[in-house]
PDB file of C-alpha atoms in Angstrom:
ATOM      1  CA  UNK I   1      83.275 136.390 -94.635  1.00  0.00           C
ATOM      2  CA  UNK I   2      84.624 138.707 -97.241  1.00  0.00           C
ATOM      3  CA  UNK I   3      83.315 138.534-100.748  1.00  0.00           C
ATOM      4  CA  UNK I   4      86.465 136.989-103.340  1.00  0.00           C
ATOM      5  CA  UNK I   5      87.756 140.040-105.594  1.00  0.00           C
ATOM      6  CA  UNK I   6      86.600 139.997-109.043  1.00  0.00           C
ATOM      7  CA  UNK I   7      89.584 139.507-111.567  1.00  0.00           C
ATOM      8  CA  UNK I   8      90.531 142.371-114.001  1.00  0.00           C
ATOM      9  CA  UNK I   9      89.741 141.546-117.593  1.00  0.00           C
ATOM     10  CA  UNK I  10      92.371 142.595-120.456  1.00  0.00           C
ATOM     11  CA  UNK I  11      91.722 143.944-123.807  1.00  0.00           C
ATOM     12  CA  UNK I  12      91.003 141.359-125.937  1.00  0.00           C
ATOM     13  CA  UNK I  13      93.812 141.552-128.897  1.00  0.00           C
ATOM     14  CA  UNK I  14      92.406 142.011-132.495  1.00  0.00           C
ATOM     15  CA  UNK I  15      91.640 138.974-134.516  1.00  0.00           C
ATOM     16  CA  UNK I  16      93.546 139.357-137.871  1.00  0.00           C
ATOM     17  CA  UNK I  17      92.390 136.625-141.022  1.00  0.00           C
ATOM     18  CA  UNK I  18      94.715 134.830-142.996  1.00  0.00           C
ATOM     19  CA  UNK I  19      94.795 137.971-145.766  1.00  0.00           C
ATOM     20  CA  UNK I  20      96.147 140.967-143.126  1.00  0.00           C
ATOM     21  CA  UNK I  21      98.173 138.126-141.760  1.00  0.00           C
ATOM     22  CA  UNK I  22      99.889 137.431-145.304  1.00  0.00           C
ATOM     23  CA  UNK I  23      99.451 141.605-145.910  1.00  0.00           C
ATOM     24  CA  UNK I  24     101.780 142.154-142.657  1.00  0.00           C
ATOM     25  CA  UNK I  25     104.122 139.252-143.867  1.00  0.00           C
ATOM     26  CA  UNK I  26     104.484 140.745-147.484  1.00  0.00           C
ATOM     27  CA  UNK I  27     105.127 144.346-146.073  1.00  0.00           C
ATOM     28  CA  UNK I  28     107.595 143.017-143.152  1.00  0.00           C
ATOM     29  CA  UNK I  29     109.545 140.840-145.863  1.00  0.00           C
ATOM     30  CA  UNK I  30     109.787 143.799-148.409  1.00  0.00           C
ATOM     31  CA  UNK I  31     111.073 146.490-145.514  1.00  0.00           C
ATOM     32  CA  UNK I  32     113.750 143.472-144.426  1.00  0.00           C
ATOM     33  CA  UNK I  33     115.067 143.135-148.194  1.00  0.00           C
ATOM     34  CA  UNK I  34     115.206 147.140-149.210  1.00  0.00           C
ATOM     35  CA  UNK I  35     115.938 148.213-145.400  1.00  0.00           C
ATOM     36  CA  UNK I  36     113.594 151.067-145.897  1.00  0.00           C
ATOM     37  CA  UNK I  37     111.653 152.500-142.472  1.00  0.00           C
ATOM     38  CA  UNK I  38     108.504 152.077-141.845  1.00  0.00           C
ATOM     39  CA  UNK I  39     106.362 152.922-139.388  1.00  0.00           C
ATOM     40  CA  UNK I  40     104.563 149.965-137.068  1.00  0.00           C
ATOM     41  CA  UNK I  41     101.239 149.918-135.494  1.00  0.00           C
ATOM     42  CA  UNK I  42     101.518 147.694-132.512  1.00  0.00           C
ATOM     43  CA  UNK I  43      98.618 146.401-130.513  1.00  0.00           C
ATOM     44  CA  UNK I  44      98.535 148.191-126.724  1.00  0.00           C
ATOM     45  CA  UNK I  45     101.112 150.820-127.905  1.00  0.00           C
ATOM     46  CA  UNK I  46      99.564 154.738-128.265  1.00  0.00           C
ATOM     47  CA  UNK I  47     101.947 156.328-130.370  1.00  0.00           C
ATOM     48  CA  UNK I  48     103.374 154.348-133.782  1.00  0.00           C
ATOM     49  CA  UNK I  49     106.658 153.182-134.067  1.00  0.00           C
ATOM     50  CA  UNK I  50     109.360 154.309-136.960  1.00  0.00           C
ATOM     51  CA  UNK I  51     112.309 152.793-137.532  1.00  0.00           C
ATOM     52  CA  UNK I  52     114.237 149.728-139.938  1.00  0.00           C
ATOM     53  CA  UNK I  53     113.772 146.046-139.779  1.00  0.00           C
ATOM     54  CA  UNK I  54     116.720 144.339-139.287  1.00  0.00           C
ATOM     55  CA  UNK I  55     115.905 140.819-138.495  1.00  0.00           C
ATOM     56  CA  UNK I  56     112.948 138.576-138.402  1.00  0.00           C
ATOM     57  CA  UNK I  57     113.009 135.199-136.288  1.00  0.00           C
ATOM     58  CA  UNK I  58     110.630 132.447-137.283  1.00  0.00           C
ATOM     59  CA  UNK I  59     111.017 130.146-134.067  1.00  0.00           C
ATOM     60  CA  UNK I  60     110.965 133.194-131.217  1.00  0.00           C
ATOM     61  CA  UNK I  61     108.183 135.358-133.416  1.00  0.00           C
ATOM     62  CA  UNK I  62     109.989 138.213-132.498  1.00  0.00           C
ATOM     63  CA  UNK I  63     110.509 141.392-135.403  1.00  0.00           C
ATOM     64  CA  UNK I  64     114.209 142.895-134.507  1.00  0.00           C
ATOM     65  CA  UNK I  65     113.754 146.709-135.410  1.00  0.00           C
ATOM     66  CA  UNK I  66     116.247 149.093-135.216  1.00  0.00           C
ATOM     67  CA  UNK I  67     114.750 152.673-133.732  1.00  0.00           C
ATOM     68  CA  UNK I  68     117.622 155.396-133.788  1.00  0.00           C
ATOM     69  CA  UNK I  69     119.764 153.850-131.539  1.00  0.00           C
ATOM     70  CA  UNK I  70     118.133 151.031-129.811  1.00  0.00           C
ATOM     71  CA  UNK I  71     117.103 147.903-131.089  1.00  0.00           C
ATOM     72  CA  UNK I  72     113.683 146.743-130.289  1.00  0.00           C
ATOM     73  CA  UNK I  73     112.738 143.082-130.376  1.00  0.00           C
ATOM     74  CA  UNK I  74     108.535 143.048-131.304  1.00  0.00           C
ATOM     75  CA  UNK I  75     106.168 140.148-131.041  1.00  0.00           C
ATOM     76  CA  UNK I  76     104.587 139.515-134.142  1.00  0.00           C
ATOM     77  CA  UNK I  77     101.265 138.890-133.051  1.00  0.00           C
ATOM     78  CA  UNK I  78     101.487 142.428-131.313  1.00  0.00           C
ATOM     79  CA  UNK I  79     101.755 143.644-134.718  1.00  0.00           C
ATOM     80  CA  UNK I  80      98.809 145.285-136.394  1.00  0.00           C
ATOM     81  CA  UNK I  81      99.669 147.429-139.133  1.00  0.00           C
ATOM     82  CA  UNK I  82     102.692 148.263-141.365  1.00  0.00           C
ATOM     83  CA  UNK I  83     103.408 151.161-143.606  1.00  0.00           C
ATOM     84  CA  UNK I  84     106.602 152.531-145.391  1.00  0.00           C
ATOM     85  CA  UNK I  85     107.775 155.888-145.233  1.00  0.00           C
TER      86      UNK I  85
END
């Protein structure tokens, strides 16, 4: 009988508390208003992401941001850090 093949484990995704959760809200809200770019930090993602946030969805949790041409829907809780340009 054949031993039963042990099951990958993922990365476990970064806890954030409730003050970088509120930090990331602030910065997200402030981009949204002023439509200035800003670069994003995303969790399982090498190289940063740059471009303008054009819509934020409360019920999906998905960040709509607009990179040169494409628009890119993000999950919020893949989010880790924001910073304007």
């Amino acid at each position: 009988m054949l031993p039963k093949p042990k099951k990958a484990k993922k990365a476990a995704r970064p806890k954030r508390d409730e003050f970088e959760l509120e930090e990331i809200v602030r910065n997200l809200t402030e981009a949204l208003e002023e439509q200035n770019e800003v670069v994003l930090f995303l969790w399982q993602r090498d190289e940063p992401l740059r471009g303008k946030i054009e819509k934020m969805d409360g019920q999906t949790q998905l960040i709509h941001v607009r990179c040169d041409y494409e628009l890119l829907k993000i999950k919020f809780k893949d989010l880790l850090e924001i910073k304007s340009v």
